[in-house]
């Protein structure tokens, strides 16, 4: 099944699918629930483009590999190259915003952390990044004033507000761009608020972003 970026009405956006750049530990309540050690430096990681699937379609999870956790995150779609820019130069390169699940093999991640090894397997497996349609920037207003949520089987599991981010969207992208060139069609995931937990086959999910996106989907 080939993924293509779409807008919130399902129209195809003429950008290729690129890499997915992610930040970890960007909300205090999630850092607290994980008992994570923090550092002043940002925690960045990458998912390959083979991790991306359409969240609107029922998506599979690799339950045989251990717990698969939801992390609901604001996703940024990049439309122009970005390299070594200041935060105030970032927004012109953004097509728009949507939601993504940074699916995480939590047991695998814990084991890898204990071994001091990288996380690729836990974060970058096939299907590890279900992504919604995108809302153009001009239809959303201030990106640091957006509420988003995830319900699992009718129960509220995650409720985020982008005003609670430790690093703002423009800070994240500026900092990423010191190391990685962002290209048109790349995605940036901006971190999860508290409420991560296991997903199971058959779970019914509802996701919302700022009264602009309302997604109903399920785990296959
Ligand atoms: Zn995450």
PDB file of N, CA and C in Angstrom, residues 60-162:
ATOM      1  N   UNK A  60      -2.025  -2.126  11.319  1.00  0.00           N
ATOM      2  CA  UNK A  60      -1.558  -3.258  12.134  1.00  0.00           C
ATOM      3  C   UNK A  60      -0.477  -2.815  13.112  1.00  0.00           C
ATOM      4  N   UNK A  61      -0.321  -3.549  14.209  1.00  0.00           N
ATOM      5  CA  UNK A  61       0.801  -3.327  15.129  1.00  0.00           C
ATOM      6  C   UNK A  61       1.475  -4.673  15.398  1.00  0.00           C
ATOM      7  N   UNK A  62       2.804  -4.665  15.625  1.00  0.00           N
ATOM      8  CA  UNK A  62       3.537  -5.934  15.815  1.00  0.00           C
ATOM      9  C   UNK A  62       3.461  -6.408  17.266  1.00  0.00           C
ATOM     10  N   UNK A  63       2.263  -6.838  17.683  1.00  0.00           N
ATOM     11  CA  UNK A  63       2.056  -7.237  19.082  1.00  0.00           C
ATOM     12  C   UNK A  63       2.993  -8.364  19.515  1.00  0.00           C
ATOM     13  N   UNK A  64       3.433  -9.175  18.537  1.00  0.00           N
ATOM     14  CA  UNK A  64       4.314 -10.302  18.880  1.00  0.00           C
ATOM     15  C   UNK A  64       5.675  -9.838  19.398  1.00  0.00           C
ATOM     16  N   UNK A  65       5.982  -8.545  19.228  1.00  0.00           N
ATOM     17  CA  UNK A  65       7.283  -8.013  19.669  1.00  0.00           C
ATOM     18  C   UNK A  65       7.205  -7.346  21.038  1.00  0.00           C
ATOM     19  N   UNK A  66       6.053  -7.464  21.706  1.00  0.00           N
ATOM     20  CA  UNK A  66       5.898  -6.854  23.029  1.00  0.00           C
ATOM     21  C   UNK A  66       4.968  -5.659  22.981  1.00  0.00           C
ATOM     22  N   UNK A  67       4.914  -4.910  24.095  1.00  0.00           N
ATOM     23  CA  UNK A  67       3.970  -3.793  24.209  1.00  0.00           C
ATOM     24  C   UNK A  67       4.229  -2.743  23.126  1.00  0.00           C
ATOM     25  N   UNK A  68       3.141  -2.328  22.447  1.00  0.00           N
ATOM     26  CA  UNK A  68       3.203  -1.237  21.473  1.00  0.00           C
ATOM     27  C   UNK A  68       2.434  -0.061  22.058  1.00  0.00           C
ATOM     28  N   UNK A  69       3.144   1.028  22.359  1.00  0.00           N
ATOM     29  CA  UNK A  69       2.514   2.176  23.023  1.00  0.00           C
ATOM     30  C   UNK A  69       2.121   3.269  22.051  1.00  0.00           C
ATOM     31  N   UNK A  70       0.968   3.899  22.349  1.00  0.00           N
ATOM     32  CA  UNK A  70       0.580   5.122  21.632  1.00  0.00           C
ATOM     33  C   UNK A  70       1.391   6.305  22.158  1.00  0.00           C
ATOM     34  N   UNK A  71       1.802   7.186  21.241  1.00  0.00           N
ATOM     35  CA  UNK A  71       2.299   8.527  21.588  1.00  0.00           C
ATOM     36  C   UNK A  71       1.668   9.463  20.571  1.00  0.00           C
ATOM     37  N   UNK A  72       0.711  10.257  20.990  1.00  0.00           N
ATOM     38  CA  UNK A  72      -0.015  11.137  20.068  1.00  0.00           C
ATOM     39  C   UNK A  72       0.718  12.470  19.964  1.00  0.00           C
ATOM     40  N   UNK A  73       1.046  12.877  18.742  1.00  0.00           N
ATOM     41  CA  UNK A  73       1.923  14.038  18.580  1.00  0.00           C
ATOM     42  C   UNK A  73       1.460  14.950  17.438  1.00  0.00           C
ATOM     43  N   UNK A  74       1.649  16.236  17.620  1.00  0.00           N
ATOM     44  CA  UNK A  74       1.471  17.171  16.509  1.00  0.00           C
ATOM     45  C   UNK A  74       2.544  16.872  15.464  1.00  0.00           C
ATOM     46  N   UNK A  75       2.109  16.731  14.203  1.00  0.00           N
ATOM     47  CA  UNK A  75       3.044  16.448  13.112  1.00  0.00           C
ATOM     48  C   UNK A  75       3.111  17.641  12.179  1.00  0.00           C
ATOM     49  N   UNK A  76       4.310  17.954  11.719  1.00  0.00           N
ATOM     50  CA  UNK A  76       4.546  19.104  10.851  1.00  0.00           C
ATOM     51  C   UNK A  76       4.976  18.592   9.485  1.00  0.00           C
ATOM     52  N   UNK A  77       4.303  19.069   8.431  1.00  0.00           N
ATOM     53  CA  UNK A  77       4.685  18.696   7.059  1.00  0.00           C
ATOM     54  C   UNK A  77       5.529  19.817   6.458  1.00  0.00           C
ATOM     55  N   UNK A  78       6.734  19.446   6.029  1.00  0.00           N
ATOM     56  CA  UNK A  78       7.697  20.407   5.477  1.00  0.00           C
ATOM     57  C   UNK A  78       7.510  20.526   3.964  1.00  0.00           C
ATOM     58  N   UNK A  79       7.544  21.766   3.438  1.00  0.00           N
ATOM     59  CA  UNK A  79       7.332  21.953   1.987  1.00  0.00           C
ATOM     60  C   UNK A  79       8.537  22.530   1.247  1.00  0.00           C
ATOM     61  N   UNK A  80       9.568  22.969   1.984  1.00  0.00           N
ATOM     62  CA  UNK A  80      10.739  23.575   1.346  1.00  0.00           C
ATOM     63  C   UNK A  80      11.992  23.154   2.107  1.00  0.00           C
ATOM     64  N   UNK A  81      13.148  23.130   1.432  1.00  0.00           N
ATOM     65  CA  UNK A  81      14.370  22.716   2.125  1.00  0.00           C
ATOM     66  C   UNK A  81      14.683  23.632   3.309  1.00  0.00           C
ATOM     67  N   UNK A  82      15.172  23.024   4.383  1.00  0.00           N
ATOM     68  CA  UNK A  82      15.538  23.772   5.586  1.00  0.00           C
ATOM     69  C   UNK A  82      16.900  23.286   6.044  1.00  0.00           C
ATOM     70  N   UNK A  83      17.872  24.171   6.111  1.00  0.00           N
ATOM     71  CA  UNK A  83      19.196  23.793   6.588  1.00  0.00           C
ATOM     72  C   UNK A  83      19.799  24.939   7.390  1.00  0.00           C
ATOM     73  N   UNK A  84      20.167  24.645   8.623  1.00  0.00           N
ATOM     74  CA  UNK A  84      20.866  25.598   9.486  1.00  0.00           C
ATOM     75  C   UNK A  84      20.179  26.958   9.528  1.00  0.00           C
ATOM     76  N   UNK A  85      18.889  26.935   9.905  1.00  0.00           N
ATOM     77  CA  UNK A  85      18.125  28.183   9.962  1.00  0.00           C
ATOM     78  C   UNK A  85      17.826  28.565  11.411  1.00  0.00           C
ATOM     79  N   UNK A  86      17.545  29.840  11.602  1.00  0.00           N
ATOM     80  CA  UNK A  86      17.091  30.343  12.910  1.00  0.00           C
ATOM     81  C   UNK A  86      15.593  30.074  13.044  1.00  0.00           C
ATOM     82  N   UNK A  87      15.092  30.042  14.297  1.00  0.00           N
ATOM     83  CA  UNK A  87      13.654  29.765  14.494  1.00  0.00           C
ATOM     84  C   UNK A  87      12.738  30.684  13.687  1.00  0.00           C
ATOM     85  N   UNK A  88      13.092  31.948  13.544  1.00  0.00           N
ATOM     86  CA  UNK A  88      12.177  32.866  12.836  1.00  0.00           C
ATOM     87  C   UNK A  88      12.185  32.665  11.320  1.00  0.00           C
ATOM     88  N   UNK A  89      13.036  31.741  10.833  1.00  0.00           N
ATOM     89  CA  UNK A  89      13.049  31.442   9.389  1.00  0.00           C
ATOM     90  C   UNK A  89      12.311  30.140   9.070  1.00  0.00           C
ATOM     91  N   UNK A  90      11.737  29.503  10.083  1.00  0.00           N
ATOM     92  CA  UNK A  90      11.198  28.148   9.906  1.00  0.00           C
ATOM     93  C   UNK A  90       9.820  28.131   9.265  1.00  0.00           C
ATOM     94  N   UNK A  91       8.913  29.011   9.696  1.00  0.00           N
ATOM     95  CA  UNK A  91       7.497  28.841   9.354  1.00  0.00           C
ATOM     96  C   UNK A  91       7.209  28.911   7.855  1.00  0.00           C
ATOM     97  N   UNK A  92       8.040  29.641   7.117  1.00  0.00           N
ATOM     98  CA  UNK A  92       7.856  29.715   5.666  1.00  0.00           C
ATOM     99  C   UNK A  92       8.064  28.392   4.960  1.00  0.00           C
ATOM    100  N   UNK A  93       8.696  27.445   5.643  1.00  0.00           N
ATOM    101  CA  UNK A  93       8.967  26.130   5.050  1.00  0.00           C
ATOM    102  C   UNK A  93       7.950  25.072   5.473  1.00  0.00           C
ATOM    103  N   UNK A  94       6.930  25.500   6.226  1.00  0.00           N
ATOM    104  CA  UNK A  94       5.941  24.541   6.741  1.00  0.00           C
ATOM    105  C   UNK A  94       4.690  24.558   5.858  1.00  0.00           C
ATOM    106  N   UNK A  95       4.281  23.361   5.367  1.00  0.00           N
ATOM    107  CA  UNK A  95       3.033  23.269   4.592  1.00  0.00           C
ATOM    108  C   UNK A  95       1.839  23.325   5.524  1.00  0.00           C
ATOM    109  N   UNK A  96       1.923  22.532   6.614  1.00  0.00           N
ATOM    110  CA  UNK A  96       0.789  22.496   7.530  1.00  0.00           C
ATOM    111  C   UNK A  96       1.001  21.501   8.653  1.00  0.00           C
ATOM    112  N   UNK A  97      -0.095  21.238   9.374  1.00  0.00           N
ATOM    113  CA  UNK A  97      -0.008  20.429  10.590  1.00  0.00           C
ATOM    114  C   UNK A  97      -1.069  19.341  10.609  1.00  0.00           C
ATOM    115  N   UNK A  98      -0.698  18.215  11.213  1.00  0.00           N
ATOM    116  CA  UNK A  98      -1.629  17.118  11.405  1.00  0.00           C
ATOM    117  C   UNK A  98      -1.294  16.401  12.694  1.00  0.00           C
ATOM    118  N   UNK A  99      -1.772  15.166  12.800  1.00  0.00           N
ATOM    119  CA  UNK A  99      -1.456  14.345  13.967  1.00  0.00           C
ATOM    120  C   UNK A  99      -0.751  13.083  13.516  1.00  0.00           C
ATOM    121  N   UNK A 100       0.110  12.577  14.383  1.00  0.00           N
ATOM    122  CA  UNK A 100       0.767  11.298  14.107  1.00  0.00           C
ATOM    123  C   UNK A 100       0.829  10.494  15.396  1.00  0.00           C
ATOM    124  N   UNK A 101       0.890   9.197  15.241  1.00  0.00           N
ATOM    125  CA  UNK A 101       1.195   8.324  16.372  1.00  0.00           C
ATOM    126  C   UNK A 101       2.646   7.889  16.239  1.00  0.00           C
ATOM    127  N   UNK A 102       3.439   8.234  17.246  1.00  0.00           N
ATOM    128  CA  UNK A 102       4.825   7.763  17.322  1.00  0.00           C
ATOM    129  C   UNK A 102       4.767   6.415  18.042  1.00  0.00           C
ATOM    130  N   UNK A 103       4.364   5.375  17.296  1.00  0.00           N
ATOM    131  CA  UNK A 103       4.210   4.048  17.921  1.00  0.00           C
ATOM    132  C   UNK A 103       5.569   3.543  18.395  1.00  0.00           C
ATOM    133  N   UNK A 104       5.577   3.010  19.598  1.00  0.00           N
ATOM    134  CA  UNK A 104       6.838   2.657  20.256  1.00  0.00           C
ATOM    135  C   UNK A 104       6.749   1.253  20.844  1.00  0.00           C
ATOM    136  N   UNK A 105       7.705   0.415  20.481  1.00  0.00           N
ATOM    137  CA  UNK A 105       7.819  -0.909  21.104  1.00  0.00           C
ATOM    138  C   UNK A 105       8.469  -0.706  22.469  1.00  0.00           C
ATOM    139  N   UNK A 106       7.621  -0.563  23.507  1.00  0.00           N
ATOM    140  CA  UNK A 106       8.128  -0.096  24.797  1.00  0.00           C
ATOM    141  C   UNK A 106       9.057  -1.105  25.467  1.00  0.00           C
ATOM    142  N   UNK A 107       8.718  -2.399  25.390  1.00  0.00           N
ATOM    143  CA  UNK A 107       9.596  -3.406  26.018  1.00  0.00           C
ATOM    144  C   UNK A 107      10.958  -3.425  25.329  1.00  0.00           C
ATOM    145  N   UNK A 108      10.912  -3.375  23.992  1.00  0.00           N
ATOM    146  CA  UNK A 108      12.162  -3.361  23.220  1.00  0.00           C
ATOM    147  C   UNK A 108      12.979  -2.108  23.556  1.00  0.00           C
ATOM    148  N   UNK A 109      12.280  -0.975  23.659  1.00  0.00           N
ATOM    149  CA  UNK A 109      12.988   0.282  23.942  1.00  0.00           C
ATOM    150  C   UNK A 109      13.676   0.213  25.305  1.00  0.00           C
ATOM    151  N   UNK A 110      12.975  -0.352  26.292  1.00  0.00           N
ATOM    152  CA  UNK A 110      13.523  -0.452  27.638  1.00  0.00           C
ATOM    153  C   UNK A 110      14.803  -1.299  27.618  1.00  0.00           C
ATOM    154  N   UNK A 111      14.720  -2.444  26.912  1.00  0.00           N
ATOM    155  CA  UNK A 111      15.882  -3.327  26.803  1.00  0.00           C
ATOM    156  C   UNK A 111      17.058  -2.595  26.137  1.00  0.00           C
ATOM    157  N   UNK A 112      16.771  -1.883  25.047  1.00  0.00           N
ATOM    158  CA  UNK A 112      17.830  -1.181  24.316  1.00  0.00           C
ATOM    159  C   UNK A 112      18.447  -0.067  25.171  1.00  0.00           C
ATOM    160  N   UNK A 113      17.574   0.651  25.915  1.00  0.00           N
ATOM    161  CA  UNK A 113      18.086   1.706  26.807  1.00  0.00           C
ATOM    162  C   UNK A 113      19.040   1.103  27.832  1.00  0.00           C
ATOM    163  N   UNK A 114      18.642  -0.042  28.418  1.00  0.00           N
ATOM    164  CA  UNK A 114      19.480  -0.681  29.436  1.00  0.00           C
ATOM    165  C   UNK A 114      20.832  -1.099  28.861  1.00  0.00           C
ATOM    166  N   UNK A 115      20.823  -1.505  27.585  1.00  0.00           N
ATOM    167  CA  UNK A 115      22.072  -1.910  26.939  1.00  0.00           C
ATOM    168  C   UNK A 115      22.869  -0.709  26.425  1.00  0.00           C
ATOM    169  N   UNK A 116      22.281   0.485  26.524  1.00  0.00           N
ATOM    170  CA  UNK A 116      22.952   1.679  26.006  1.00  0.00           C
ATOM    171  C   UNK A 116      22.993   1.713  24.491  1.00  0.00           C
ATOM    172  N   UNK A 117      22.026   1.028  23.871  1.00  0.00           N
ATOM    173  CA  UNK A 117      22.015   0.962  22.401  1.00  0.00           C
ATOM    174  C   UNK A 117      20.975   1.912  21.812  1.00  0.00           C
ATOM    175  N   UNK A 118      21.122   2.234  20.511  1.00  0.00           N
ATOM    176  CA  UNK A 118      20.108   3.082  19.847  1.00  0.00           C
ATOM    177  C   UNK A 118      18.745   2.388  19.777  1.00  0.00           C
ATOM    178  N   UNK A 119      17.724   3.199  19.479  1.00  0.00           N
ATOM    179  CA  UNK A 119      16.334   2.767  19.581  1.00  0.00           C
ATOM    180  C   UNK A 119      15.686   2.360  18.272  1.00  0.00           C
ATOM    181  N   UNK A 120      16.427   2.325  17.190  1.00  0.00           N
ATOM    182  CA  UNK A 120      15.796   2.230  15.861  1.00  0.00           C
ATOM    183  C   UNK A 120      14.689   1.183  15.786  1.00  0.00           C
ATOM    184  N   UNK A 121      14.960   0.000  16.338  1.00  0.00           N
ATOM    185  CA  UNK A 121      13.976  -1.071  16.223  1.00  0.00           C
ATOM    186  C   UNK A 121      12.675  -0.676  16.915  1.00  0.00           C
ATOM    187  N   UNK A 122      12.789  -0.035  18.069  1.00  0.00           N
ATOM    188  CA  UNK A 122      11.605   0.297  18.876  1.00  0.00           C
ATOM    189  C   UNK A 122      10.758   1.402  18.264  1.00  0.00           C
ATOM    190  N   UNK A 123      11.357   2.229  17.414  1.00  0.00           N
ATOM    191  CA  UNK A 123      10.682   3.429  16.911  1.00  0.00           C
ATOM    192  C   UNK A 123      10.510   3.454  15.395  1.00  0.00           C
ATOM    193  N   UNK A 124      11.276   2.631  14.681  1.00  0.00           N
ATOM    194  CA  UNK A 124      11.319   2.792  13.224  1.00  0.00           C
ATOM    195  C   UNK A 124      10.781   1.625  12.425  1.00  0.00           C
ATOM    196  N   UNK A 125      10.150   0.663  13.120  1.00  0.00           N
ATOM    197  CA  UNK A 125       9.651  -0.528  12.414  1.00  0.00           C
ATOM    198  C   UNK A 125       8.566  -0.144  11.394  1.00  0.00           C
ATOM    199  N   UNK A 126       8.290  -1.050  10.474  1.00  0.00           N
ATOM    200  CA  UNK A 126       7.242  -0.823   9.469  1.00  0.00           C
ATOM    201  C   UNK A 126       5.926  -0.489  10.169  1.00  0.00           C
ATOM    202  N   UNK A 127       5.292   0.583   9.785  1.00  0.00           N
ATOM    203  CA  UNK A 127       3.992   0.953  10.363  1.00  0.00           C
ATOM    204  C   UNK A 127       4.091   1.717  11.668  1.00  0.00           C
ATOM    205  N   UNK A 128       5.295   2.115  12.078  1.00  0.00           N
ATOM    206  CA  UNK A 128       5.487   2.776  13.376  1.00  0.00           C
ATOM    207  C   UNK A 128       5.033   4.233  13.397  1.00  0.00           C
ATOM    208  N   UNK A 129       4.532   4.722  12.253  1.00  0.00           N
ATOM    209  CA  UNK A 129       4.151   6.143  12.221  1.00  0.00           C
ATOM    210  C   UNK A 129       2.863   6.383  11.429  1.00  0.00           C
ATOM    211  N   UNK A 130       1.696   6.020  12.001  1.00  0.00           N
ATOM    212  CA  UNK A 130       0.424   6.395  11.357  1.00  0.00           C
ATOM    213  C   UNK A 130       0.255   7.913  11.367  1.00  0.00           C
ATOM    214  N   UNK A 131      -0.103   8.484  10.205  1.00  0.00           N
ATOM    215  CA  UNK A 131      -0.148   9.940  10.027  1.00  0.00           C
ATOM    216  C   UNK A 131      -1.508  10.346   9.457  1.00  0.00           C
ATOM    217  N   UNK A 132      -2.022  11.476   9.933  1.00  0.00           N
ATOM    218  CA  UNK A 132      -3.322  12.008   9.483  1.00  0.00           C
ATOM    219  C   UNK A 132      -3.153  12.872   8.239  1.00  0.00           C
ATOM    220  N   UNK A 133      -4.267  13.379   7.737  1.00  0.00           N
ATOM    221  CA  UNK A 133      -4.225  14.448   6.753  1.00  0.00           C
ATOM    222  C   UNK A 133      -3.720  15.731   7.403  1.00  0.00           C
ATOM    223  N   UNK A 134      -3.311  16.671   6.564  1.00  0.00           N
ATOM    224  CA  UNK A 134      -2.705  17.910   7.076  1.00  0.00           C
ATOM    225  C   UNK A 134      -3.589  19.124   6.807  1.00  0.00           C
ATOM    226  N   UNK A 135      -3.561  20.050   7.748  1.00  0.00           N
ATOM    227  CA  UNK A 135      -4.300  21.306   7.655  1.00  0.00           C
ATOM    228  C   UNK A 135      -3.305  22.402   7.285  1.00  0.00           C
ATOM    229  N   UNK A 136      -3.577  23.172   6.229  1.00  0.00           N
ATOM    230  CA  UNK A 136      -2.634  24.231   5.848  1.00  0.00           C
ATOM    231  C   UNK A 136      -2.430  25.223   6.995  1.00  0.00           C
ATOM    232  N   UNK A 137      -1.221  25.736   7.117  1.00  0.00           N
ATOM    233  CA  UNK A 137      -0.863  26.628   8.227  1.00  0.00           C
ATOM    234  C   UNK A 137      -1.858  27.774   8.385  1.00  0.00           C
ATOM    235  N   UNK A 138      -2.297  28.353   7.261  1.00  0.00           N
ATOM    236  CA  UNK A 138      -3.148  29.556   7.334  1.00  0.00           C
ATOM    237  C   UNK A 138      -4.534  29.251   7.919  1.00  0.00           C
ATOM    238  N   UNK A 139      -4.902  27.953   8.001  1.00  0.00           N
ATOM    239  CA  UNK A 139      -6.221  27.606   8.557  1.00  0.00           C
ATOM    240  C   UNK A 139      -6.168  27.277  10.054  1.00  0.00           C
ATOM    241  N   UNK A 140      -4.980  27.351  10.655  1.00  0.00           N
ATOM    242  CA  UNK A 140      -4.853  26.879  12.035  1.00  0.00           C
ATOM    243  C   UNK A 140      -4.566  27.960  13.071  1.00  0.00           C
ATOM    244  N   UNK A 141      -4.039  29.090  12.663  1.00  0.00           N
ATOM    245  CA  UNK A 141      -3.678  30.094  13.670  1.00  0.00           C
ATOM    246  C   UNK A 141      -2.377  29.723  14.370  1.00  0.00           C
ATOM    247  N   UNK A 142      -2.256  30.142  15.632  1.00  0.00           N
ATOM    248  CA  UNK A 142      -1.012  29.968  16.383  1.00  0.00           C
ATOM    249  C   UNK A 142      -0.750  28.486  16.665  1.00  0.00           C
ATOM    250  N   UNK A 143       0.368  27.979  16.148  1.00  0.00           N
ATOM    251  CA  UNK A 143       0.669  26.551  16.312  1.00  0.00           C
ATOM    252  C   UNK A 143       0.970  26.198  17.763  1.00  0.00           C
ATOM    253  N   UNK A 144       1.291  27.176  18.592  1.00  0.00           N
ATOM    254  CA  UNK A 144       1.566  26.889  20.015  1.00  0.00           C
ATOM    255  C   UNK A 144       0.309  27.039  20.877  1.00  0.00           C
ATOM    256  N   UNK A 145      -0.859  27.028  20.238  1.00  0.00           N
ATOM    257  CA  UNK A 145      -2.136  27.121  20.977  1.00  0.00           C
ATOM    258  C   UNK A 145      -3.119  26.085  20.438  1.00  0.00           C
ATOM    259  N   UNK A 146      -2.655  24.853  20.273  1.00  0.00           N
ATOM    260  CA  UNK A 146      -3.512  23.813  19.694  1.00  0.00           C
ATOM    261  C   UNK A 146      -3.726  22.688  20.696  1.00  0.00           C
ATOM    262  N   UNK A 147      -5.013  22.337  20.905  1.00  0.00           N
ATOM    263  CA  UNK A 147      -5.323  21.183  21.751  1.00  0.00           C
ATOM    264  C   UNK A 147      -5.462  19.946  20.873  1.00  0.00           C
ATOM    265  N   UNK A 148      -5.023  18.823  21.411  1.00  0.00           N
ATOM    266  CA  UNK A 148      -5.212  17.568  20.680  1.00  0.00           C
ATOM    267  C   UNK A 148      -5.472  16.445  21.673  1.00  0.00           C
ATOM    268  N   UNK A 149      -6.091  15.370  21.193  1.00  0.00           N
ATOM    269  CA  UNK A 149      -6.474  14.298  22.121  1.00  0.00           C
ATOM    270  C   UNK A 149      -6.540  12.947  21.422  1.00  0.00           C
ATOM    271  N   UNK A 150      -6.445  11.915  22.235  1.00  0.00           N
ATOM    272  CA  UNK A 150      -6.622  10.529  21.774  1.00  0.00           C
ATOM    273  C   UNK A 150      -7.571   9.823  22.730  1.00  0.00           C
ATOM    274  N   UNK A 151      -8.619   9.209  22.169  1.00  0.00           N
ATOM    275  CA  UNK A 151      -9.469   8.306  22.937  1.00  0.00           C
ATOM    276  C   UNK A 151      -9.226   6.892  22.442  1.00  0.00           C
ATOM    277  N   UNK A 152      -9.151   5.955  23.385  1.00  0.00           N
ATOM    278  CA  UNK A 152      -9.031   4.540  23.030  1.00  0.00           C
ATOM    279  C   UNK A 152     -10.266   3.833  23.579  1.00  0.00           C
ATOM    280  N   UNK A 153     -11.032   3.211  22.707  1.00  0.00           N
ATOM    281  CA  UNK A 153     -12.287   2.527  23.074  1.00  0.00           C
ATOM    282  C   UNK A 153     -13.184   3.434  23.919  1.00  0.00           C
ATOM    283  N   UNK A 154     -13.284   4.692  23.494  1.00  0.00           N
ATOM    284  CA  UNK A 154     -14.189   5.643  24.131  1.00  0.00           C
ATOM    285  C   UNK A 154     -13.632   6.343  25.362  1.00  0.00           C
ATOM    286  N   UNK A 155     -12.476   5.913  25.844  1.00  0.00           N
ATOM    287  CA  UNK A 155     -11.894   6.538  27.041  1.00  0.00           C
ATOM    288  C   UNK A 155     -10.751   7.472  26.670  1.00  0.00           C
ATOM    289  N   UNK A 156     -10.779   8.684  27.280  1.00  0.00           N
ATOM    290  CA  UNK A 156      -9.727   9.655  27.005  1.00  0.00           C
ATOM    291  C   UNK A 156      -8.393   9.134  27.533  1.00  0.00           C
ATOM    292  N   UNK A 157      -7.403   9.017  26.657  1.00  0.00           N
ATOM    293  CA  UNK A 157      -6.093   8.527  27.087  1.00  0.00           C
ATOM    294  C   UNK A 157      -5.029   9.622  27.058  1.00  0.00           C
ATOM    295  N   UNK A 158      -5.085  10.489  26.057  1.00  0.00           N
ATOM    296  CA  UNK A 158      -4.100  11.572  25.975  1.00  0.00           C
ATOM    297  C   UNK A 158      -4.796  12.876  25.640  1.00  0.00           C
ATOM    298  N   UNK A 159      -4.382  13.929  26.329  1.00  0.00           N
ATOM    299  CA  UNK A 159      -4.894  15.256  26.053  1.00  0.00           C
ATOM    300  C   UNK A 159      -3.703  16.197  26.086  1.00  0.00           C
ATOM    301  N   UNK A 160      -3.395  16.803  24.960  1.00  0.00           N
ATOM    302  CA  UNK A 160      -2.216  17.657  24.880  1.00  0.00           C
ATOM    303  C   UNK A 160      -2.584  19.067  24.491  1.00  0.00           C
ATOM    304  N   UNK A 161      -1.703  19.974  24.815  1.00  0.00           N
ATOM    305  CA  UNK A 161      -1.834  21.355  24.363  1.00  0.00           C
ATOM    306  C   UNK A 161      -0.434  21.802  23.964  1.00  0.00           C
ATOM    307  N   UNK A 162      -0.312  22.281  22.734  1.00  0.00           N
ATOM    308  CA  UNK A 162       1.030  22.610  22.238  1.00  0.00           C
ATOM    309  C   UNK A 162       1.672  23.758  23.024  1.00  0.00           C
TER     310      UNK A 162
END
